[in-house]
Amino acid sequence: MLVIKLALRNIIGAGLRTWLNVIVLSLAFVLIIWTQGFIQGMQEYSKRALIEAEVGGGQFWRPDYDQYDPLTLEDSHAPLSPALKDLVESGNAMPVLITMATIYPEGRAMPALLKGIDPAQKTVNIPAGGLAKENDGEIPGLIGTRMAKTTGLREGDFVTVRWRDTAGTFDAADIRIVKVVATDMPTIDQGQIWIPLENLRTMMNAAGEATIVVIDQEAAVIPNAGDSWIFRDQEYMLREIVEMIKSKMVGTMFMYALLMFMALIAIFDTQVLSIWRRRKEMGTMMALGMMRSKIVALFTLEGALHGFLAVVVGAIYGLPLFLLSKKHGFPMPEIVDEWGFAIPQKLFPSYGAVLLLGTALLVLVSVTLVSYMPSAKISRLKPTDALRGKMT
């Protein structure tokens, strides 16, 4: 108890020096939590958006299908297995047929993916309902805002599309853009045109076939579709999002290390200066019978109290900042569209108990260790040397 009282008296008596160290350390504490909260919010949003718009409860793929290799599309479609057909008919799954195509907006030739989707589907949140409207024999198409920006297409425009059917025969037709939708998901937007599934099956001469089958999130059972279909669960589908966001964290980790280094250097220098200036005080305490271990504990505790005060001060001005950012979000620049995963126009952070308590513990442990390093030299100090103002 005596050590605690002495430590409190000493850091309060240090006045401005103590509060400068506390403020610097609290800034590091608050900035780490604030930026990490936005990164966690980004990861949670990206996962949720990908699940709702594309992944669902998982997907069945044809063995030859590679989502990053359009050349595999020619051989990666087939009729649904009986188990998958039953799942689709019960409304617990959605087939998607995909093929390569060339489109000619404004006379230019551009590669694109034609994707067939059931306009009545409820499995993912792609707004395909507009594809079900009567169009007098026209082929209705849906594109995203990124695709519209790239091609210059708008609602009501026609675009010529050329594709190859299952027999290898090239054919062409005009698609009328009936809807341009804004989505945060570049994976269902860039370079893609969505049309009714039965239209694409007819165009490709691929009745009843699909490339992938998206399972509803509420599906109770994932059937065995046989060797002709491979199931990809959510963890498999989301792995690249997780890795991509981890790569974006490298820069922030450097910033965390720099902030903590600056704050801990200030604490270290303060401890070294304090030990140097209080040599005679330490000698007096040892001469009066105080054990060296308690003197080491005293100086270590003084440093640790800087970390405790930094957490308290950081909470005073940090909590309002966290609450405001969680309520109003943070506008994201347009350049984030190039990152390749779902980012909203306004990002909201996620502050969990693990983040808050973990960061506070990191600050306290780091400050305690840095405070102990110069204090450990006291264990080798002789009382007579300390009383004469020497350090041995």
Tab-separated table of C-alpha atoms in Angstrom:
chain	number	residue	atom	x	y	z
A	1	MET	CA	0.000	0.000	0.000
A	2	LEU	CA	2.915	2.347	0.790
A	3	VAL	CA	4.358	1.799	-2.695
A	4	ILE	CA	1.017	2.738	-4.302
A	5	LYS	CA	0.703	5.904	-2.200
A	6	LEU	CA	4.243	6.973	-3.012
A	7	ALA	CA	3.753	6.274	-6.732
A	8	LEU	CA	0.555	8.356	-6.838
A	9	ARG	CA	2.196	11.213	-4.964
A	10	ASN	CA	5.227	11.210	-7.255
A	11	ILE	CA	3.374	11.232	-10.591
A	12	ILE	CA	0.959	13.919	-9.368
A	13	GLY	CA	3.898	15.938	-8.095
A	14	ALA	CA	5.578	15.729	-11.516
A	15	GLY	CA	2.828	18.021	-12.795
A	16	LEU	CA	3.091	19.039	-16.446
A	17	ARG	CA	5.585	16.303	-17.327
A	18	THR	CA	3.118	13.628	-16.242
A	19	TRP	CA	0.201	15.089	-18.178
A	20	LEU	CA	2.213	15.569	-21.359
A	21	ASN	CA	3.145	11.878	-21.271
A	22	VAL	CA	-0.456	10.895	-20.529
A	23	ILE	CA	-1.832	12.984	-23.411
A	24	VAL	CA	0.660	11.565	-25.931
A	25	LEU	CA	-0.064	8.017	-24.802
A	26	SER	CA	-3.831	8.576	-24.834
A	27	LEU	CA	-3.656	9.882	-28.415
A	28	ALA	CA	-1.966	6.653	-29.484
A	29	PHE	CA	-4.594	4.659	-27.579
A	30	VAL	CA	-7.540	6.496	-29.175
A	31	LEU	CA	-6.140	6.533	-32.723
A	32	ILE	CA	-5.407	2.800	-32.650
A	33	ILE	CA	-8.971	1.992	-31.584
A	34	TRP	CA	-10.520	4.509	-34.003
A	35	THR	CA	-8.691	3.259	-37.095
A	36	GLN	CA	-8.996	-0.410	-36.122
A	37	GLY	CA	-12.737	0.109	-35.644
A	38	PHE	CA	-13.074	1.317	-39.236
A	39	ILE	CA	-11.064	-1.637	-40.528
A	40	GLN	CA	-13.271	-4.061	-38.612
A	41	GLY	CA	-16.359	-2.240	-39.875
A	42	MET	CA	-15.038	-2.539	-43.434
A	43	GLN	CA	-14.444	-6.262	-43.041
A	44	GLU	CA	-17.865	-6.929	-41.494
A	45	TYR	CA	-19.652	-4.898	-44.175
A	46	SER	CA	-17.747	-6.545	-47.027
A	47	LYS	CA	-18.523	-10.016	-45.732
A	48	ARG	CA	-22.187	-9.226	-45.169
A	49	ALA	CA	-22.594	-7.553	-48.568
A	50	LEU	CA	-20.894	-10.439	-50.370
A	51	ILE	CA	-23.073	-13.015	-48.616
A	52	GLU	CA	-26.292	-11.120	-49.330
A	53	ALA	CA	-25.504	-10.285	-52.957
A	54	GLU	CA	-23.539	-13.270	-54.219
A	55	VAL	CA	-22.497	-16.029	-51.821
A	56	GLY	CA	-25.769	-16.783	-50.052
A	57	GLY	CA	-25.462	-19.913	-47.914
A	58	GLY	CA	-22.735	-21.226	-50.218
A	59	GLN	CA	-22.552	-22.238	-53.870
A	60	PHE	CA	-22.363	-25.373	-55.956
A	61	TRP	CA	-19.868	-25.093	-58.810
A	62	ARG	CA	-19.190	-27.221	-61.815
A	63	PRO	CA	-15.745	-28.901	-61.409
A	64	ASP	CA	-14.327	-26.981	-64.385
A	65	TYR	CA	-15.548	-23.582	-63.219
A	66	ASP	CA	-12.977	-20.943	-62.229
A	67	GLN	CA	-14.456	-17.570	-61.339
A	68	TYR	CA	-11.231	-15.806	-62.379
A	69	ASP	CA	-10.763	-17.627	-65.691
A	70	PRO	CA	-13.480	-16.830	-68.274
A	71	LEU	CA	-11.991	-19.437	-70.612
A	72	THR	CA	-13.374	-22.169	-68.322
A	73	LEU	CA	-16.960	-21.023	-68.875
A	74	GLU	CA	-17.330	-22.857	-72.167
A	75	ASP	CA	-17.155	-26.261	-70.449
A	76	SER	CA	-18.449	-25.394	-66.984
A	77	HIS	CA	-22.209	-25.648	-67.360
A	78	ALA	CA	-24.446	-28.700	-67.146
A	79	PRO	CA	-27.987	-29.807	-66.224
A	80	LEU	CA	-28.814	-29.687	-62.525
A	81	SER	CA	-28.597	-32.882	-60.530
A	82	PRO	CA	-31.899	-34.196	-59.091
A	83	ALA	CA	-30.960	-32.973	-55.595
A	84	LEU	CA	-30.190	-29.460	-56.836
A	85	LYS	CA	-33.298	-29.410	-59.014
A	86	ASP	CA	-35.438	-30.204	-55.963
A	87	LEU	CA	-33.671	-27.468	-53.984
A	88	VAL	CA	-34.322	-24.897	-56.741
A	89	GLU	CA	-37.993	-25.911	-57.080
A	90	SER	CA	-38.470	-25.508	-53.313
A	91	GLY	CA	-37.095	-21.940	-53.505
A	92	ASN	CA	-33.968	-22.728	-51.474
A	93	ALA	CA	-31.481	-22.272	-54.310
A	94	MET	CA	-30.931	-20.174	-57.430
A	95	PRO	CA	-29.205	-21.401	-60.622
A	96	VAL	CA	-27.005	-18.992	-62.579
A	97	LEU	CA	-25.797	-19.611	-66.120
A	98	ILE	CA	-22.673	-17.711	-67.213
A	99	THR	CA	-21.049	-17.346	-70.616
A	100	MET	CA	-18.490	-15.139	-72.301
A	101	ALA	CA	-19.734	-12.536	-74.756
A	102	THR	CA	-18.659	-9.494	-76.714
A	103	ILE	CA	-20.750	-6.347	-76.548
A	104	TYR	CA	-20.678	-3.387	-78.943
A	105	PRO	CA	-21.647	-0.185	-77.106
A	106	GLU	CA	-21.412	2.836	-79.402
A	107	GLY	CA	-19.606	0.740	-82.010
A	108	ARG	CA	-16.824	-0.372	-79.646
A	109	ALA	CA	-16.059	-4.029	-78.965
A	110	MET	CA	-15.794	-4.950	-75.282
A	111	PRO	CA	-15.617	-8.335	-73.514
A	112	ALA	CA	-18.368	-9.028	-71.003
A	113	LEU	CA	-19.995	-11.814	-69.057
A	114	LEU	CA	-23.626	-12.696	-69.752
A	115	LYS	CA	-25.272	-14.004	-66.606
A	116	GLY	CA	-28.691	-15.617	-66.570
A	117	ILE	CA	-30.732	-15.211	-63.406
A	118	ASP	CA	-34.317	-16.020	-62.447
A	119	PRO	CA	-36.174	-12.676	-62.204
A	120	ALA	CA	-38.331	-14.087	-59.388
A	121	GLN	CA	-35.420	-15.264	-57.241
A	122	LYS	CA	-35.223	-14.311	-53.558
A	123	THR	CA	-31.918	-15.982	-52.735
A	124	VAL	CA	-29.689	-12.911	-53.176
A	125	ASN	CA	-30.481	-9.204	-53.166
A	126	ILE	CA	-29.768	-8.581	-56.845
A	127	PRO	CA	-32.810	-6.508	-57.978
A	128	ALA	CA	-33.658	-8.772	-60.917
A	129	GLY	CA	-37.405	-8.129	-60.768
A	130	GLY	CA	-37.223	-5.619	-63.634
A	131	LEU	CA	-36.168	-8.428	-65.976
A	132	ALA	CA	-39.605	-10.027	-65.638
A	133	LYS	CA	-41.480	-7.163	-67.330
A	134	GLU	CA	-43.009	-7.660	-70.762
A	135	ASN	CA	-40.652	-6.294	-73.392
A	136	ASP	CA	-42.376	-7.234	-76.706
A	137	GLY	CA	-39.922	-9.993	-77.509
A	138	GLU	CA	-36.880	-7.952	-76.522
A	139	ILE	CA	-34.161	-9.406	-74.312
A	140	PRO	CA	-34.095	-7.316	-71.130
A	141	GLY	CA	-30.768	-6.616	-69.462
A	142	LEU	CA	-29.625	-5.294	-66.088
A	143	ILE	CA	-26.261	-3.646	-65.423
A	144	GLY	CA	-24.577	-1.875	-62.539
A	145	THR	CA	-23.424	1.714	-62.368
A	146	ARG	CA	-19.771	0.742	-62.903
A	147	MET	CA	-20.675	-1.128	-66.084
A	148	ALA	CA	-22.845	1.801	-67.194
A	149	LYS	CA	-19.953	4.210	-66.640
A	150	THR	CA	-17.542	2.000	-68.594
A	151	THR	CA	-19.861	1.415	-71.558
A	152	GLY	CA	-21.853	4.645	-71.574
A	153	LEU	CA	-25.099	2.652	-71.512
A	154	ARG	CA	-28.224	4.007	-69.843
A	155	GLU	CA	-31.703	2.678	-69.172
A	156	GLY	CA	-33.602	2.207	-72.428
A	157	ASP	CA	-30.451	1.803	-74.544
A	158	PHE	CA	-29.891	-1.181	-76.810
A	159	VAL	CA	-26.554	-2.947	-77.051
A	160	THR	CA	-25.551	-5.656	-79.512
A	161	VAL	CA	-24.205	-8.821	-77.915
A	162	ARG	CA	-22.404	-11.699	-79.590
A	163	TRP	CA	-21.970	-15.094	-77.903
A	164	ARG	CA	-21.279	-18.718	-78.719
A	165	ASP	CA	-23.741	-21.514	-77.955
A	166	THR	CA	-23.025	-25.039	-76.762
A	167	ALA	CA	-22.468	-26.232	-80.342
A	168	GLY	CA	-19.766	-23.617	-80.877
A	169	THR	CA	-21.906	-21.494	-83.192
A	170	PHE	CA	-21.654	-17.717	-82.870
A	171	ASP	CA	-24.876	-15.730	-82.675
A	172	ALA	CA	-25.821	-12.142	-81.919
A	173	ALA	CA	-28.804	-10.210	-80.616
A	174	ASP	CA	-29.745	-6.831	-79.172
A	175	ILE	CA	-30.271	-6.473	-75.426
A	176	ARG	CA	-32.322	-3.619	-74.050
A	177	ILE	CA	-31.009	-2.166	-70.784
A	178	VAL	CA	-34.100	-2.000	-68.601
A	179	LYS	CA	-32.377	-1.118	-65.333
A	180	VAL	CA	-29.125	0.353	-64.061
A	181	VAL	CA	-28.627	-0.464	-60.382
A	182	ALA	CA	-26.233	1.035	-57.856
A	183	THR	CA	-24.398	-1.626	-55.889
A	184	ASP	CA	-21.370	-1.729	-53.635
A	185	MET	CA	-20.414	-5.113	-55.070
A	186	PRO	CA	-17.990	-4.830	-58.002
A	187	THR	CA	-18.095	-8.621	-58.430
A	188	ILE	CA	-21.695	-8.465	-59.690
A	189	ASP	CA	-21.250	-5.215	-61.598
A	190	GLN	CA	-18.019	-4.759	-63.531
A	191	GLY	CA	-18.062	-6.232	-67.036
A	192	GLN	CA	-21.384	-8.037	-66.560
A	193	ILE	CA	-24.887	-7.985	-68.026
A	194	TRP	CA	-27.676	-9.861	-66.252
A	195	ILE	CA	-30.548	-11.241	-68.329
A	196	PRO	CA	-33.404	-13.694	-67.577
A	197	LEU	CA	-32.124	-17.234	-67.078
A	198	GLU	CA	-34.488	-18.828	-69.611
A	199	ASN	CA	-33.489	-16.271	-72.265
A	200	LEU	CA	-29.818	-17.155	-71.857
A	201	ARG	CA	-30.571	-20.889	-71.848
A	202	THR	CA	-32.407	-20.480	-75.135
A	203	MET	CA	-29.641	-18.323	-76.611
A	204	MET	CA	-27.009	-20.921	-75.669
A	205	ASN	CA	-29.161	-23.942	-76.488
A	206	ALA	CA	-28.547	-25.093	-72.901
A	207	ALA	CA	-32.006	-26.018	-71.585
A	208	GLY	CA	-32.061	-26.671	-67.835
A	209	GLU	CA	-28.336	-25.996	-67.432
A	210	ALA	CA	-26.423	-23.776	-64.999
A	211	THR	CA	-22.849	-22.859	-64.154
A	212	ILE	CA	-23.308	-22.265	-60.424
A	213	VAL	CA	-26.155	-22.789	-57.978
A	214	VAL	CA	-26.440	-20.334	-55.073
A	215	ILE	CA	-27.928	-21.803	-51.901
A	216	ASP	CA	-30.323	-19.739	-49.786
A	217	GLN	CA	-28.981	-18.700	-46.388
A	218	GLU	CA	-32.072	-20.197	-44.753
A	219	ALA	CA	-31.673	-23.594	-46.408
A	220	ALA	CA	-31.807	-26.214	-43.659
A	221	VAL	CA	-29.915	-28.951	-45.509
A	222	ILE	CA	-27.091	-28.851	-48.054
A	223	PRO	CA	-27.689	-31.830	-50.343
A	224	ASN	CA	-25.114	-34.124	-51.875
A	225	ALA	CA	-25.108	-33.131	-55.542
A	226	GLY	CA	-22.752	-35.892	-56.679
A	227	ASP	CA	-19.380	-35.657	-58.359
A	228	SER	CA	-20.682	-33.326	-61.077
A	229	TRP	CA	-21.113	-30.425	-58.623
A	230	ILE	CA	-18.696	-29.172	-55.929
A	231	PHE	CA	-19.985	-27.295	-52.884
A	232	ARG	CA	-18.154	-24.108	-51.856
A	233	ASP	CA	-19.112	-22.943	-48.360
A	234	GLN	CA	-19.124	-19.367	-47.071
A	235	GLU	CA	-15.664	-19.679	-45.543
A	236	TYR	CA	-14.218	-20.678	-48.917
A	237	MET	CA	-16.049	-17.893	-50.742
A	238	LEU	CA	-15.017	-15.213	-48.240
A	239	ARG	CA	-11.364	-16.176	-47.851
A	240	GLU	CA	-10.096	-13.682	-50.413
A	241	ILE	CA	-11.980	-10.779	-48.816
A	242	VAL	CA	-10.350	-11.585	-45.477
A	243	GLU	CA	-6.887	-11.797	-47.031
A	244	MET	CA	-7.382	-8.593	-49.010
A	245	ILE	CA	-8.418	-6.612	-45.943
A	246	LYS	CA	-5.471	-8.039	-44.015
A	247	SER	CA	-3.183	-6.688	-46.714
A	248	LYS	CA	-4.746	-3.241	-46.275
A	249	MET	CA	-3.892	-3.418	-42.572
A	250	VAL	CA	-0.132	-3.458	-43.179
A	251	GLY	CA	0.015	0.328	-43.487
A	252	THR	CA	-2.101	0.847	-40.376
A	253	MET	CA	0.088	-1.531	-38.382
A	254	PHE	CA	3.083	0.644	-39.234
A	255	MET	CA	1.172	3.686	-37.982
A	256	TYR	CA	0.243	1.851	-34.744
A	257	ALA	CA	3.883	0.926	-34.154
A	258	LEU	CA	5.037	4.493	-34.797
A	259	LEU	CA	2.463	5.989	-32.428
A	260	MET	CA	3.238	3.512	-29.675
A	261	PHE	CA	6.988	3.963	-30.168
A	262	MET	CA	6.719	7.739	-29.758
A	263	ALA	CA	4.575	7.421	-26.650
A	264	LEU	CA	6.743	4.720	-25.063
A	265	ILE	CA	9.944	6.664	-25.749
A	266	ALA	CA	8.453	9.563	-23.801
A	267	ILE	CA	7.668	7.256	-20.878
A	268	PHE	CA	11.135	5.674	-21.014
A	269	ASP	CA	12.879	9.046	-21.024
A	270	THR	CA	10.740	10.213	-18.128
A	271	GLN	CA	11.647	7.137	-16.086
A	272	VAL	CA	15.365	7.464	-16.825
A	273	LEU	CA	15.321	11.156	-15.868
A	274	SER	CA	13.297	10.433	-12.732
A	275	ILE	CA	15.704	7.719	-11.565
A	276	TRP	CA	18.696	9.977	-12.246
A	277	ARG	CA	17.265	12.933	-10.353
A	278	ARG	CA	16.059	10.852	-7.383
A	279	ARG	CA	19.277	8.988	-6.608
A	280	LYS	CA	19.584	10.384	-3.083
A	281	GLU	CA	15.912	9.658	-2.404
A	282	MET	CA	16.471	6.007	-3.358
A	283	GLY	CA	19.563	5.823	-1.156
A	284	THR	CA	17.605	7.238	1.787
A	285	MET	CA	14.790	4.709	1.308
A	286	MET	CA	17.265	1.810	1.160
A	287	ALA	CA	19.103	3.142	4.228
A	288	LEU	CA	15.778	3.228	6.094
A	289	GLY	CA	15.240	-0.443	5.276
A	290	MET	CA	13.130	-0.450	2.115
A	291	MET	CA	13.927	-3.478	-0.021
A	292	ARG	CA	15.354	-2.936	-3.499
A	293	SER	CA	12.489	-4.948	-5.019
A	294	LYS	CA	9.993	-2.489	-3.564
A	295	ILE	CA	11.903	0.483	-4.944
A	296	VAL	CA	11.915	-1.178	-8.379
A	297	ALA	CA	8.191	-1.804	-7.956
A	298	LEU	CA	7.693	1.858	-7.018
A	299	PHE	CA	9.288	3.226	-10.189
A	300	THR	CA	7.647	0.570	-12.364
A	301	LEU	CA	4.263	1.389	-10.856
A	302	GLU	CA	4.796	5.094	-11.499
A	303	GLY	CA	5.307	4.325	-15.182
A	304	ALA	CA	2.338	1.938	-15.271
A	305	LEU	CA	0.123	4.646	-13.776
A	306	HIS	CA	0.898	6.786	-16.819
A	307	GLY	CA	-0.691	4.058	-18.926
A	308	PHE	CA	-3.707	3.831	-16.612
A	309	LEU	CA	-4.225	7.593	-16.709
A	310	ALA	CA	-3.822	7.532	-20.503
A	311	VAL	CA	-6.639	4.976	-20.795
A	312	VAL	CA	-8.874	7.096	-18.528
A	313	VAL	CA	-8.102	10.355	-20.346
A	314	GLY	CA	-8.462	8.633	-23.725
A	315	ALA	CA	-11.871	7.327	-22.682
A	316	ILE	CA	-13.005	10.851	-21.738
A	317	TYR	CA	-12.527	12.306	-25.218
A	318	GLY	CA	-12.358	9.056	-27.191
A	319	LEU	CA	-15.780	7.645	-26.316
A	320	PRO	CA	-17.666	10.680	-27.758
A	321	LEU	CA	-15.504	10.401	-30.907
A	322	PHE	CA	-16.280	6.688	-31.240
A	323	LEU	CA	-20.006	7.243	-30.727
A	324	LEU	CA	-20.152	10.091	-33.262
A	325	SER	CA	-18.255	8.101	-35.900
A	326	LYS	CA	-20.485	5.077	-35.275
A	327	LYS	CA	-23.597	7.244	-35.681
A	328	HIS	CA	-22.584	9.348	-38.701
A	329	GLY	CA	-19.977	7.135	-40.387
A	330	PHE	CA	-17.080	8.269	-42.547
A	331	PRO	CA	-17.495	9.170	-46.265
A	332	MET	CA	-15.307	7.025	-48.495
A	333	PRO	CA	-13.464	8.400	-51.542
A	334	GLU	CA	-14.248	7.050	-55.024
A	335	ILE	CA	-10.824	5.426	-55.274
A	336	VAL	CA	-11.957	2.603	-52.952
A	337	ASP	CA	-13.921	1.194	-55.924
A	338	GLU	CA	-10.564	0.000	-57.239
A	339	TRP	CA	-9.890	-2.130	-54.155
A	340	GLY	CA	-11.948	-4.978	-55.573
A	341	PHE	CA	-14.376	-5.613	-52.713
A	342	ALA	CA	-17.562	-4.098	-51.333
A	343	ILE	CA	-17.076	-0.682	-49.730
A	344	PRO	CA	-20.089	1.523	-48.924
A	345	GLN	CA	-20.221	5.228	-49.737
A	346	LYS	CA	-20.240	5.848	-45.991
A	347	LEU	CA	-18.337	3.446	-43.758
A	348	PHE	CA	-19.424	2.804	-40.190
A	349	PRO	CA	-16.887	1.496	-37.669
A	350	SER	CA	-17.310	-1.523	-35.423
A	351	TYR	CA	-16.009	-1.224	-31.860
A	352	GLY	CA	-16.169	-4.507	-29.985
A	353	ALA	CA	-15.247	-5.297	-26.400
A	354	VAL	CA	-12.247	-7.300	-27.607
A	355	LEU	CA	-10.884	-4.273	-29.492
A	356	LEU	CA	-11.398	-1.848	-26.597
A	357	LEU	CA	-10.121	-4.099	-23.823
A	358	GLY	CA	-7.328	-5.557	-25.958
A	359	THR	CA	-5.953	-2.134	-26.889
A	360	ALA	CA	-6.177	-0.913	-23.296
A	361	LEU	CA	-4.322	-4.028	-22.122
A	362	LEU	CA	-1.688	-3.534	-24.830
A	363	VAL	CA	-1.057	0.039	-23.656
A	364	LEU	CA	-0.847	-0.954	-19.987
A	365	VAL	CA	1.474	-3.904	-20.574
A	366	SER	CA	3.740	-1.942	-22.935
A	367	VAL	CA	4.061	0.984	-20.551
A	368	THR	CA	4.743	-1.324	-17.602
A	369	LEU	CA	7.520	-3.142	-19.480
A	370	VAL	CA	9.106	0.109	-20.662
A	371	SER	CA	8.960	1.475	-17.114
A	372	TYR	CA	10.568	-1.640	-15.670
A	373	MET	CA	13.581	-1.574	-18.021
A	374	PRO	CA	15.345	1.463	-16.474
A	375	SER	CA	13.989	0.648	-13.014
A	376	ALA	CA	15.686	-2.778	-13.032
A	377	LYS	CA	19.081	-1.047	-12.680
A	378	ILE	CA	18.082	-0.014	-9.154
A	379	SER	CA	18.457	-3.628	-7.994
A	380	ARG	CA	22.254	-3.261	-8.389
A	381	LEU	CA	22.446	0.123	-6.649
A	382	LYS	CA	24.411	0.441	-3.378
A	383	PRO	CA	22.799	2.655	-0.694
A	384	THR	CA	26.062	4.477	0.027
A	385	ASP	CA	26.570	5.330	-3.645
A	386	ALA	CA	22.969	6.503	-3.966
A	387	LEU	CA	23.301	8.769	-0.939
A	388	ARG	CA	26.363	10.371	-2.543
A	389	GLY	CA	24.382	10.821	-5.805
A	390	LYS	CA	26.211	8.116	-7.750
A	391	MET	CA	24.820	5.410	-10.001
A	392	THR	CA	26.736	2.114	-10.187
